XYZ file of N, CA and C in Angstrom:
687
model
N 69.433 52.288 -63.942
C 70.551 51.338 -63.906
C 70.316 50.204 -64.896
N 69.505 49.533 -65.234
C 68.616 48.542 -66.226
C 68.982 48.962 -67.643
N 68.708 50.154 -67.608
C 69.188 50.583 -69.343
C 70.061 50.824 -69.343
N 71.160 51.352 -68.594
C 73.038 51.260 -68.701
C 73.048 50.025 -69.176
N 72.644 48.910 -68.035
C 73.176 47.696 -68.098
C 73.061 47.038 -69.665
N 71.627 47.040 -69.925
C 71.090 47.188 -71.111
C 72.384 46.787 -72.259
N 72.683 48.773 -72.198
C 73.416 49.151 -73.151
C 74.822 48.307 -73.344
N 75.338 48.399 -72.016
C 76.580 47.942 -71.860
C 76.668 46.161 -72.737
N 75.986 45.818 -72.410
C 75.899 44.390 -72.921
C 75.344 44.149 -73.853
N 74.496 45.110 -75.160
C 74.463 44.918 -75.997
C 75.808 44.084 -77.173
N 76.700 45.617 -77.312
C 78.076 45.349 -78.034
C 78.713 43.653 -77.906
N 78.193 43.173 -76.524
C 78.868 42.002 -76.043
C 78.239 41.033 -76.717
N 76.827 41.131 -76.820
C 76.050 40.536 -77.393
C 76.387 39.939 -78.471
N 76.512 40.986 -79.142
C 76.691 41.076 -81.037
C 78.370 40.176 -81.273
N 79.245 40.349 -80.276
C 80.619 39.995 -80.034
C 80.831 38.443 -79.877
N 79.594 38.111 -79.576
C 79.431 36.521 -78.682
C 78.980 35.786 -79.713
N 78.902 36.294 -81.270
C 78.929 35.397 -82.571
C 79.957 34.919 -82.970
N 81.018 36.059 -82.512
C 82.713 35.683 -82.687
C 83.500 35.584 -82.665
N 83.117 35.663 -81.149
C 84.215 35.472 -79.868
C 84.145 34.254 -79.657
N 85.120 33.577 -78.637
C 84.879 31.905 -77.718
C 83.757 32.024 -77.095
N 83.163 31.207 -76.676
C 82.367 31.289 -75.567
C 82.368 31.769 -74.032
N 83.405 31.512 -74.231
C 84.603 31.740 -72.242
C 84.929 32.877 -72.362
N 85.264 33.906 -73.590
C 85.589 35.136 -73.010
C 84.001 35.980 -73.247
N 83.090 36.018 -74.085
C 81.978 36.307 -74.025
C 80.998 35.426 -72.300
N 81.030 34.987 -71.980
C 80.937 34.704 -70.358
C 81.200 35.479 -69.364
N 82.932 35.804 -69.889
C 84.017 36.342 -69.067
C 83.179 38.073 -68.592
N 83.529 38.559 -69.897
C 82.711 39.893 -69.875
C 81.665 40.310 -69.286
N 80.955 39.382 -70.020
C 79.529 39.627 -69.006
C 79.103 39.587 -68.030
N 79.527 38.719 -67.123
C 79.612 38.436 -65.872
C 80.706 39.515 -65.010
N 81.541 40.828 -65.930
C 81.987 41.545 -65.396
C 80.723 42.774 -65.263
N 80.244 42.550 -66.160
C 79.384 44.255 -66.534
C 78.308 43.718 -65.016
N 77.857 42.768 -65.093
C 76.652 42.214 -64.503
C 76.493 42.347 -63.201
N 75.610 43.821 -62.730
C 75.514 43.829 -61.160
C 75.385 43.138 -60.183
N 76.314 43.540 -59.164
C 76.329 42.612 -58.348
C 74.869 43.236 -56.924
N 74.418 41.784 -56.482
C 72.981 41.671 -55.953
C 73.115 42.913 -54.651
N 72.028 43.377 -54.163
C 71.583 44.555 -53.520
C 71.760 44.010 -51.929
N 72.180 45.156 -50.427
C 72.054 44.155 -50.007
C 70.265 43.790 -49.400
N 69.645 44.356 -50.057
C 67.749 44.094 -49.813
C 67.523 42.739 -50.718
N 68.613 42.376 -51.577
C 68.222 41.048 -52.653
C 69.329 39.760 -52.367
N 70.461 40.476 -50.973
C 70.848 39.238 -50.314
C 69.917 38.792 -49.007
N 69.348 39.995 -48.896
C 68.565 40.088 -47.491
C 67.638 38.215 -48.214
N 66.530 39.101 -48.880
C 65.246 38.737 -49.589
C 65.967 36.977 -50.290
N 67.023 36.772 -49.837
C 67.423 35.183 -50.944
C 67.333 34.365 -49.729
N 67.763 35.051 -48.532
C 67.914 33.818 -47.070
C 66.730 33.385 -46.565
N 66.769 32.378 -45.975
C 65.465 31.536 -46.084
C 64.690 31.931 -45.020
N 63.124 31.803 -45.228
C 62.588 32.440 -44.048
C 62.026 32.291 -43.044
N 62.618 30.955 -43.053
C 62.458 30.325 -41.261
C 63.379 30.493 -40.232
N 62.618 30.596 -39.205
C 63.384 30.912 -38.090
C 62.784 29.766 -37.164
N 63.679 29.775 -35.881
C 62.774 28.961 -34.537
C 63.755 29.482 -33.673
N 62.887 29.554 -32.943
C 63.747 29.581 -31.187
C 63.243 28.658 -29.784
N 64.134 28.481 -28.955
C 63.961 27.714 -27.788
C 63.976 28.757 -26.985
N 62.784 28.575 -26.056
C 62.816 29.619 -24.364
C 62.699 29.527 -23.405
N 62.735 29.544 -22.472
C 62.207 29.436 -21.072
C 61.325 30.105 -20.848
N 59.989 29.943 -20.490
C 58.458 30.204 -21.208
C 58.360 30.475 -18.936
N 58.455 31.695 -18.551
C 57.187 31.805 -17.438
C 55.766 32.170 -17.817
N 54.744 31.222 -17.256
C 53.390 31.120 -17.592
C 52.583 31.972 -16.133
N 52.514 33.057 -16.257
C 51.997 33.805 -15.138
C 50.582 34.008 -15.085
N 49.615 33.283 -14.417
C 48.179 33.405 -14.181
C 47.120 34.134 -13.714
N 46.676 35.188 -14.103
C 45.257 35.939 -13.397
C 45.214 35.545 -12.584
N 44.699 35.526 -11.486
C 43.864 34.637 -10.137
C 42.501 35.389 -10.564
N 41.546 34.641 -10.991
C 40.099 35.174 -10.860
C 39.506 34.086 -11.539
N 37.729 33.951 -10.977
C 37.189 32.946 -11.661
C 36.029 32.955 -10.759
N 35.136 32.109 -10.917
C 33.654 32.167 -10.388
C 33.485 30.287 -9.887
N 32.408 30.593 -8.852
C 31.705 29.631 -8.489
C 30.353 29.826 -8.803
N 29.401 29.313 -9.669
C 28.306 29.622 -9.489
C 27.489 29.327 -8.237
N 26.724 29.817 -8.008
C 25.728 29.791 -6.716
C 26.103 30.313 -5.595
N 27.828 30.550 -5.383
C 28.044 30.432 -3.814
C 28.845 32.389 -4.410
N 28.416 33.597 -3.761
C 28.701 34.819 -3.989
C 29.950 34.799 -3.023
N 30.898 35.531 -3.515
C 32.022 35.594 -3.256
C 33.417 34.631 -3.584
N 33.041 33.429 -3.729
C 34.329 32.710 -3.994
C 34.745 32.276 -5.451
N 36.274 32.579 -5.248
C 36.629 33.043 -6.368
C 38.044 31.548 -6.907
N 38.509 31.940 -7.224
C 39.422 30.545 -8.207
C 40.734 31.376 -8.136
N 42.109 30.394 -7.933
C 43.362 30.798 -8.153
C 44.260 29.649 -8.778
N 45.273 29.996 -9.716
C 45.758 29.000 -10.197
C 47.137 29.503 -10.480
N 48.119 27.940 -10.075
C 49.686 27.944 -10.225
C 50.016 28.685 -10.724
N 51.613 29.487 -10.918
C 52.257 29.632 -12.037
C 53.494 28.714 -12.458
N 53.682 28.696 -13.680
C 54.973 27.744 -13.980
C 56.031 28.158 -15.036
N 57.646 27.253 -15.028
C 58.292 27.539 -16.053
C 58.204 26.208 -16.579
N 58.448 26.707 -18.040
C 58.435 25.492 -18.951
C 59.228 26.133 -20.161
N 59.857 24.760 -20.646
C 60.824 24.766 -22.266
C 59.516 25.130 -23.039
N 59.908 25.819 -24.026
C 58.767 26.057 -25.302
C 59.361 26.424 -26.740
N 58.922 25.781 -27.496
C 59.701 25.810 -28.815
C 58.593 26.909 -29.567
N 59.182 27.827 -30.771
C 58.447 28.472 -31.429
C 59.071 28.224 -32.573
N 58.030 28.304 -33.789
C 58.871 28.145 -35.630
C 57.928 29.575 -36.056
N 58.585 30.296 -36.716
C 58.545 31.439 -37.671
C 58.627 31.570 -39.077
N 57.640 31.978 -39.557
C 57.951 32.099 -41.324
C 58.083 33.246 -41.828
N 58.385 34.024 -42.694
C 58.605 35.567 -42.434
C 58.518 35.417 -44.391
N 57.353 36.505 -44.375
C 56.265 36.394 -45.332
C 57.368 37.641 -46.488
N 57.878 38.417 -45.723
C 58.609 39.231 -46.181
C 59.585 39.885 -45.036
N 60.676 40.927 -45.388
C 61.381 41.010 -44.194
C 60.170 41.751 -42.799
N 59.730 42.196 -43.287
C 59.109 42.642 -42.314
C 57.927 42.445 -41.728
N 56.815 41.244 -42.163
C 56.157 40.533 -41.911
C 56.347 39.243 -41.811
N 55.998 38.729 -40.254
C 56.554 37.181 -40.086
C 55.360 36.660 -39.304
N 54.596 35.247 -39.212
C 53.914 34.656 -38.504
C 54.405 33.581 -37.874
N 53.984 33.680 -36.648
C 55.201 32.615 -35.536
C 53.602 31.917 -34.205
N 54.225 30.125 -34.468
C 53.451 29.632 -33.831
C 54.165 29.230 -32.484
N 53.726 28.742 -31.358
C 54.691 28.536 -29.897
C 54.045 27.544 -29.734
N 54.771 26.529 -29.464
C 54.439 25.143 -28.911
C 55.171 24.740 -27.346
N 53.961 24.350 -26.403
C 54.647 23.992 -25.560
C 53.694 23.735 -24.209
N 53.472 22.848 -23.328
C 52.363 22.481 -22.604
C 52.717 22.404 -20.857
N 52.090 22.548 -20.067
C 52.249 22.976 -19.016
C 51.139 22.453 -17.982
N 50.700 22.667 -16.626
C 49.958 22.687 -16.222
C 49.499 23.667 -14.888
N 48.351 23.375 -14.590
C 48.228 24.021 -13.039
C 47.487 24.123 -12.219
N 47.692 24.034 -11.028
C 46.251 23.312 -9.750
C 45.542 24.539 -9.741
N 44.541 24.489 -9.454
C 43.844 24.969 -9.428
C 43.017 25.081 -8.071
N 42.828 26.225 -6.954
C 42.399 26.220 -5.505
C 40.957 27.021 -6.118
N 40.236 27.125 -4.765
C 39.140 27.818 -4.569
C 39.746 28.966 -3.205
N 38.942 30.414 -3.449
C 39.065 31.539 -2.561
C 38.287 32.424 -2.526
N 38.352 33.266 -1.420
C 37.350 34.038 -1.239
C 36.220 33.162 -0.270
N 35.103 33.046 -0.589
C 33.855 33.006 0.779
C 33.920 31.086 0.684
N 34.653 30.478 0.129
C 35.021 29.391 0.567
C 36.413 28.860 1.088
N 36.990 29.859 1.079
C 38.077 29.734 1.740
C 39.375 29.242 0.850
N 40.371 28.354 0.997
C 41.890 27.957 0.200
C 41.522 26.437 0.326
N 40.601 25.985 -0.982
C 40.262 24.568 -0.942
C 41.611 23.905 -2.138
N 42.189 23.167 -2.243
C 42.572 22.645 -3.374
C 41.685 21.726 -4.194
N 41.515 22.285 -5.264
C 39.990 21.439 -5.697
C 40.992 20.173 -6.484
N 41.927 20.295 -7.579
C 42.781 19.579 -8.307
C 44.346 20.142 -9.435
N 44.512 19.025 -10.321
C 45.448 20.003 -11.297
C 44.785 19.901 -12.811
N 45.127 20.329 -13.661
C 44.453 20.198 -15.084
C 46.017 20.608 -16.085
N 46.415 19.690 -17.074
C 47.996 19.961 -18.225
C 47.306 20.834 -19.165
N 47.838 21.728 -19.575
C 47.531 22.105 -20.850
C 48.162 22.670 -21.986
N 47.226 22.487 -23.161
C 48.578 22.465 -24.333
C 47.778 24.237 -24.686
N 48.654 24.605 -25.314
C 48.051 26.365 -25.624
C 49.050 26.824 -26.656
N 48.546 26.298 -28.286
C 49.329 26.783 -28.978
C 48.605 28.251 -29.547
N 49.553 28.925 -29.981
C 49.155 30.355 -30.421
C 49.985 30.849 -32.013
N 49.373 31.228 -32.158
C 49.427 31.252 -33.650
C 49.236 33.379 -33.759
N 50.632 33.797 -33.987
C 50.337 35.360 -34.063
C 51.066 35.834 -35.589
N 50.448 37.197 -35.952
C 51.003 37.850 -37.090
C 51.820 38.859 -36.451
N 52.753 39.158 -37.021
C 53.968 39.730 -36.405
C 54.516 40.805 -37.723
N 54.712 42.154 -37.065
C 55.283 42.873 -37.607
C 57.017 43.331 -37.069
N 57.832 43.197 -38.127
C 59.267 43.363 -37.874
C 59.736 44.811 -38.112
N 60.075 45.075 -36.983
C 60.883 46.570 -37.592
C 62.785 46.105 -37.855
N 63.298 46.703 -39.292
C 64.676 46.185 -39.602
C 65.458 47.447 -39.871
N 65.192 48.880 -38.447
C 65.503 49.658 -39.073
C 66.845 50.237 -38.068
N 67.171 48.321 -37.073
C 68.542 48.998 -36.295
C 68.893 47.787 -36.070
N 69.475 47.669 -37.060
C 70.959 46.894 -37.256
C 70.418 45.300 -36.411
N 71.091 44.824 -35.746
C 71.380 43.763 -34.635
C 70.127 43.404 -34.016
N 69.642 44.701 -33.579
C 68.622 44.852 -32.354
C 67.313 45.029 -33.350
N 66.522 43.655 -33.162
C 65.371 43.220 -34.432
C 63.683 43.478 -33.390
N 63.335 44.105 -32.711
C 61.994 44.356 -32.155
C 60.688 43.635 -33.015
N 59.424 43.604 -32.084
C 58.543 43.118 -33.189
C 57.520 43.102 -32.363
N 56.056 43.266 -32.994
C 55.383 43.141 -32.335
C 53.960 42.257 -32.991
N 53.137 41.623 -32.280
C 52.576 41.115 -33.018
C 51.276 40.937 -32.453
N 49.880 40.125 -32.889
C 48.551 39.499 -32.437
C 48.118 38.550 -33.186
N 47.431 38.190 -32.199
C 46.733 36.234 -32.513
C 45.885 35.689 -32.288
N 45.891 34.497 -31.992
C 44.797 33.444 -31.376
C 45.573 32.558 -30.909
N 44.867 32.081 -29.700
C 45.142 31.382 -29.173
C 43.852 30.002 -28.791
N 44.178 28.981 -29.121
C 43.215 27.488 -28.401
C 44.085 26.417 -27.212
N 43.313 26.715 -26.500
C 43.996 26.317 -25.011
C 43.098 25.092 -24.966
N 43.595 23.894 -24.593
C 43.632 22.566 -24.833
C 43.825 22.279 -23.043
N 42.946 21.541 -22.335
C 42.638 20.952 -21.502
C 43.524 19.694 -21.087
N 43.904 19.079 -20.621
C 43.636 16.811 -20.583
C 44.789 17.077 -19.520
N 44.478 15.428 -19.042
C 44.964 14.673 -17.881
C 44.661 15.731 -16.789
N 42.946 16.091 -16.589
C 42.920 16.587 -15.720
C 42.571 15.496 -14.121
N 43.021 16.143 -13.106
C 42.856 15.086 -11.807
C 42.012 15.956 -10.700
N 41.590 14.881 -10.021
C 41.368 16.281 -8.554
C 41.575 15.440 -7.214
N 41.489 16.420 -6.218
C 42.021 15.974 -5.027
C 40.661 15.597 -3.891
N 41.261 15.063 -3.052
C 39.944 14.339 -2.027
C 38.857 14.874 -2.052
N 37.706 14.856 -1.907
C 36.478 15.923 -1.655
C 36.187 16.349 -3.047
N 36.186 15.981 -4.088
C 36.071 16.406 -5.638
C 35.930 15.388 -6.701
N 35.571 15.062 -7.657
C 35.756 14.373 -8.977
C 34.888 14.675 -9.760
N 34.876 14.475 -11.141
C 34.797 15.096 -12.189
C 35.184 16.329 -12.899
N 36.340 17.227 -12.466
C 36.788 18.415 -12.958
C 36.770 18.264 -14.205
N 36.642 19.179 -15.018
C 36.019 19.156 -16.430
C 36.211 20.776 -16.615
N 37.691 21.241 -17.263
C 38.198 22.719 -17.681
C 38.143 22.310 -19.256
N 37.037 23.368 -19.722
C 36.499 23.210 -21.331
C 37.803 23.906 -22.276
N 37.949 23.590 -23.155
C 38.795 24.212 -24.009
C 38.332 25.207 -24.540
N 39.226 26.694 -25.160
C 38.337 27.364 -25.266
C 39.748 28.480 -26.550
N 38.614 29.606 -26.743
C 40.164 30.328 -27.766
C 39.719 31.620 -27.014
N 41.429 32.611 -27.191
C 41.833 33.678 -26.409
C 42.260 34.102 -27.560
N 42.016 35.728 -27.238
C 43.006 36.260 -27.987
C 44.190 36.592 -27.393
N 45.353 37.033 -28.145
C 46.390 36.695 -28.012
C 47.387 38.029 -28.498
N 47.920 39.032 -27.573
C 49.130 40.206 -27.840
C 50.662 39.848 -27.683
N 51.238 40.536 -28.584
C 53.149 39.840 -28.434
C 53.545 41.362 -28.511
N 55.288 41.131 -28.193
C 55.956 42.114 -28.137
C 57.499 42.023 -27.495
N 58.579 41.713 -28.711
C 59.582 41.441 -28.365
C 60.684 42.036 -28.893
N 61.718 41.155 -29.035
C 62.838 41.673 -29.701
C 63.732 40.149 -30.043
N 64.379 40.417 -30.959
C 65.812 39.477 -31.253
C 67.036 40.589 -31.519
N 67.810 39.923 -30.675
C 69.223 40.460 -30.821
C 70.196 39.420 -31.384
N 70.602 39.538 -32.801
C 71.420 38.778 -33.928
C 72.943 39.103 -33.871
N 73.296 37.974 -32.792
C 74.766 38.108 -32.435
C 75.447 37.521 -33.270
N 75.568 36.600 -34.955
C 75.622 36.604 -35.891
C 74.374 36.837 -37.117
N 74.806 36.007 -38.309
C 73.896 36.160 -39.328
C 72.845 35.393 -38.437
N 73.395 34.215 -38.427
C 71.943 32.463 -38.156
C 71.671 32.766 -36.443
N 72.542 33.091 -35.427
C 72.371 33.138 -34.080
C 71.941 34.488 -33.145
N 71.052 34.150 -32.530
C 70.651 35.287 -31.516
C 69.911 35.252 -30.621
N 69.705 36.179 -29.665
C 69.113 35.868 -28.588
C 67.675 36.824 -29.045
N 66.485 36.317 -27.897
C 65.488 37.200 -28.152
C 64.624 36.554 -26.696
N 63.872 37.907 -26.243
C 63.436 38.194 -25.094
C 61.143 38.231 -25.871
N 60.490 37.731 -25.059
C 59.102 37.952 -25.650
C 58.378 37.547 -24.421
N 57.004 38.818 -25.271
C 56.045 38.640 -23.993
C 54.888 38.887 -24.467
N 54.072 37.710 -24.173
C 52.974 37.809 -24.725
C 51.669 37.546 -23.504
N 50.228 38.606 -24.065
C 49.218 37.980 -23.148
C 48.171 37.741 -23.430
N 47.342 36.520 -23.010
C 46.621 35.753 -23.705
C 45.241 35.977 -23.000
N 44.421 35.930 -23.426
C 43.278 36.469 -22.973
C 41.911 35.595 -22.981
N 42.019 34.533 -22.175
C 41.512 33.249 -21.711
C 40.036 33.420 -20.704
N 39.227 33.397 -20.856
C 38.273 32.679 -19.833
C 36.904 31.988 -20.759
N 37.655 30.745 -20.088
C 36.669 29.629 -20.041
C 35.825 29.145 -19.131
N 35.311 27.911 -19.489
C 33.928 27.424 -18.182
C 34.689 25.939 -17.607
N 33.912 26.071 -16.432
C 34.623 24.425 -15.888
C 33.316 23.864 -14.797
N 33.172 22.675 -14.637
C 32.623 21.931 -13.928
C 33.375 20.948 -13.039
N 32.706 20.899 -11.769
C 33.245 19.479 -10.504
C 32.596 19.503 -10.270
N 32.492 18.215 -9.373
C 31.304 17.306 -8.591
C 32.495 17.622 -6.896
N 31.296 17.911 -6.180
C 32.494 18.050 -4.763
C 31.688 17.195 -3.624
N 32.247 16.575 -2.872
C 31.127 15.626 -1.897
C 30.332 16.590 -1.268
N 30.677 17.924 -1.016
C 29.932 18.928 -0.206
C 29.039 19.679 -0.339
N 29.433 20.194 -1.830
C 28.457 20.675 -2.189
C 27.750 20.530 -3.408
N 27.447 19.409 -4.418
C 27.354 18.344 -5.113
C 28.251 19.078 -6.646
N 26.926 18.911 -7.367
C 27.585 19.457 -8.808
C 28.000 20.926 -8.808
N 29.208 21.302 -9.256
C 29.419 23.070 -8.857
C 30.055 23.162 -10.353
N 29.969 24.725 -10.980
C 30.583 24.824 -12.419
C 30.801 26.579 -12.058
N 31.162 27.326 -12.925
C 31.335 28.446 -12.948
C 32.799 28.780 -14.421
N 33.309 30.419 -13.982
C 34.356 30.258 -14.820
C 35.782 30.579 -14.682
N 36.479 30.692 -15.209
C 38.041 30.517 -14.900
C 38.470 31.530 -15.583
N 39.080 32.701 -15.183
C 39.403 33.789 -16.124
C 40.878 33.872 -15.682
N 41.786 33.055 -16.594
C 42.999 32.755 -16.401
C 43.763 33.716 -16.590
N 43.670 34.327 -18.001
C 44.560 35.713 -18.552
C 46.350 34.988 -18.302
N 46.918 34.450 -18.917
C 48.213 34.352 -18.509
C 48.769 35.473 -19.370
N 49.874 35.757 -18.726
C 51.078 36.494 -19.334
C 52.074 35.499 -19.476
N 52.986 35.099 -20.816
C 53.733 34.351 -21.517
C 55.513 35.149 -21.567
N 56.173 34.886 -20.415
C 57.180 35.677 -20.458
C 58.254 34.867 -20.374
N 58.679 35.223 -21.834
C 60.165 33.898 -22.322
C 61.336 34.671 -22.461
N 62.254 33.970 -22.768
C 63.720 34.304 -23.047
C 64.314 32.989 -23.738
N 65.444 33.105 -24.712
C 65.939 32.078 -24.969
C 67.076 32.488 -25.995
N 66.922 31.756 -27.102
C 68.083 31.378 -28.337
C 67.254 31.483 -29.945
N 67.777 31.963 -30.426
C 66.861 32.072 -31.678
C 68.064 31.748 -32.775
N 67.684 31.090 -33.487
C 68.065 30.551 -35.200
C 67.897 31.186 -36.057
N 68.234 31.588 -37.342
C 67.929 32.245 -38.598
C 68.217 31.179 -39.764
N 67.481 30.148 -40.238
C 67.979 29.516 -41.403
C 68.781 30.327 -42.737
């Protein structure tokens, strides 16, 4: 197609010594292919973001050191969570999720349903994402990451102080979809699971300094609104 074009616009070329300017324009801009749609795709910009309603679903498992059998359980919650996307090409995109949460944290098993305290945490994740663009509307994707799970404003309840949940990095699996109910608007469904265990320490009046670990594992199950710049 390059050397048609080539050709075609040579003659015009040679014409545009003594022709106007406006009809040598005119011409050319007739011969002159018009863009692919993989080179209207490839011109739109390649950010995206979406808003979700983020359920944060928790493992129950975790350790006490010293005392055999008792084990750790912790909240689950919903929370708003924003994500931004850059999309490296159509079919490779890396997408970070911002958004912070928290959750109490009990003791179980051979100590029984203690509420020890709560602990907020921020847990951004950062994944590489592969796009499949090979049905229309309905945009699937799947992706892996890392994740650093961020600790603070931790508290605890009567019979406890010093809780101390270390920050720590998880890895991190995705697997979703966007459905593009225009060009810029769409919805998209994602689920991701993060693969968390860290260490933690309290001081308890009972049984003095106690530490062990917290094997959280959340599953990250959103829904929301997605953008296409």
């Amino acid at each position: 197609m390059f050397a048609t074009v080539r050709k075609a616009t040579l003659p015009l070329a040679i014409l545009c010594g003594v022709l106007p300017g406006a009809v040598c324009a005119a011409d050319l801009a007739q011969v002159a292919p018009a863009p692919t749609a993989e080179e209207a795709i490839a011109a739109a910009s390649p950010w995206m973001i979406r808003v979700r309603a983020l359920g944060v679903l928790t493992h129950d498992s975790g350790t006490i050191n010293g005392v055999p059998g008792a084990g750790l359980s912790y909240s689950d919650t919903v929370i708003p969570e924003l994500d931004i996307s850059y999309f490296f090409t159509d079919n490779i995109a890396a997408e970070l999720i911002l958004g912070t949460t928290f959750s109490r944290i009990n003791t179980t098993g051979a100590l029984g349903e203690i509420d020890v305290g709560k602990t907020w945490l921020l847990p951004p994740t950062l994944t590489l994402q592969y796009h499949f663009t090979d049905f229309g509307a309905f945009k699937p994707y799947v992706g892996a990451g890392v994740n650093y799970s961020l600790f603070y404003h931790q508290s605890e309840k009567p019979g406890f102080s010093n809780l101390d949940v270390k920050n720590d990095f998880g890895a991190a699996l995705q697997v979703g979809f966007d459905y593009m109910v225009t060009k810029n608007w769409g919805v998209n469904f994602d689920v991701k699971k993060i693969f968390l265990d860290t260490k933690w320490t309290a001081t308890s009046d009972a049984f003095g300094d106690i530490s062990g670990k917290a094997k959280i594992d959340p599953w990250l199950v959103g829904a929301g609104v997605t953008y296409r710049f």
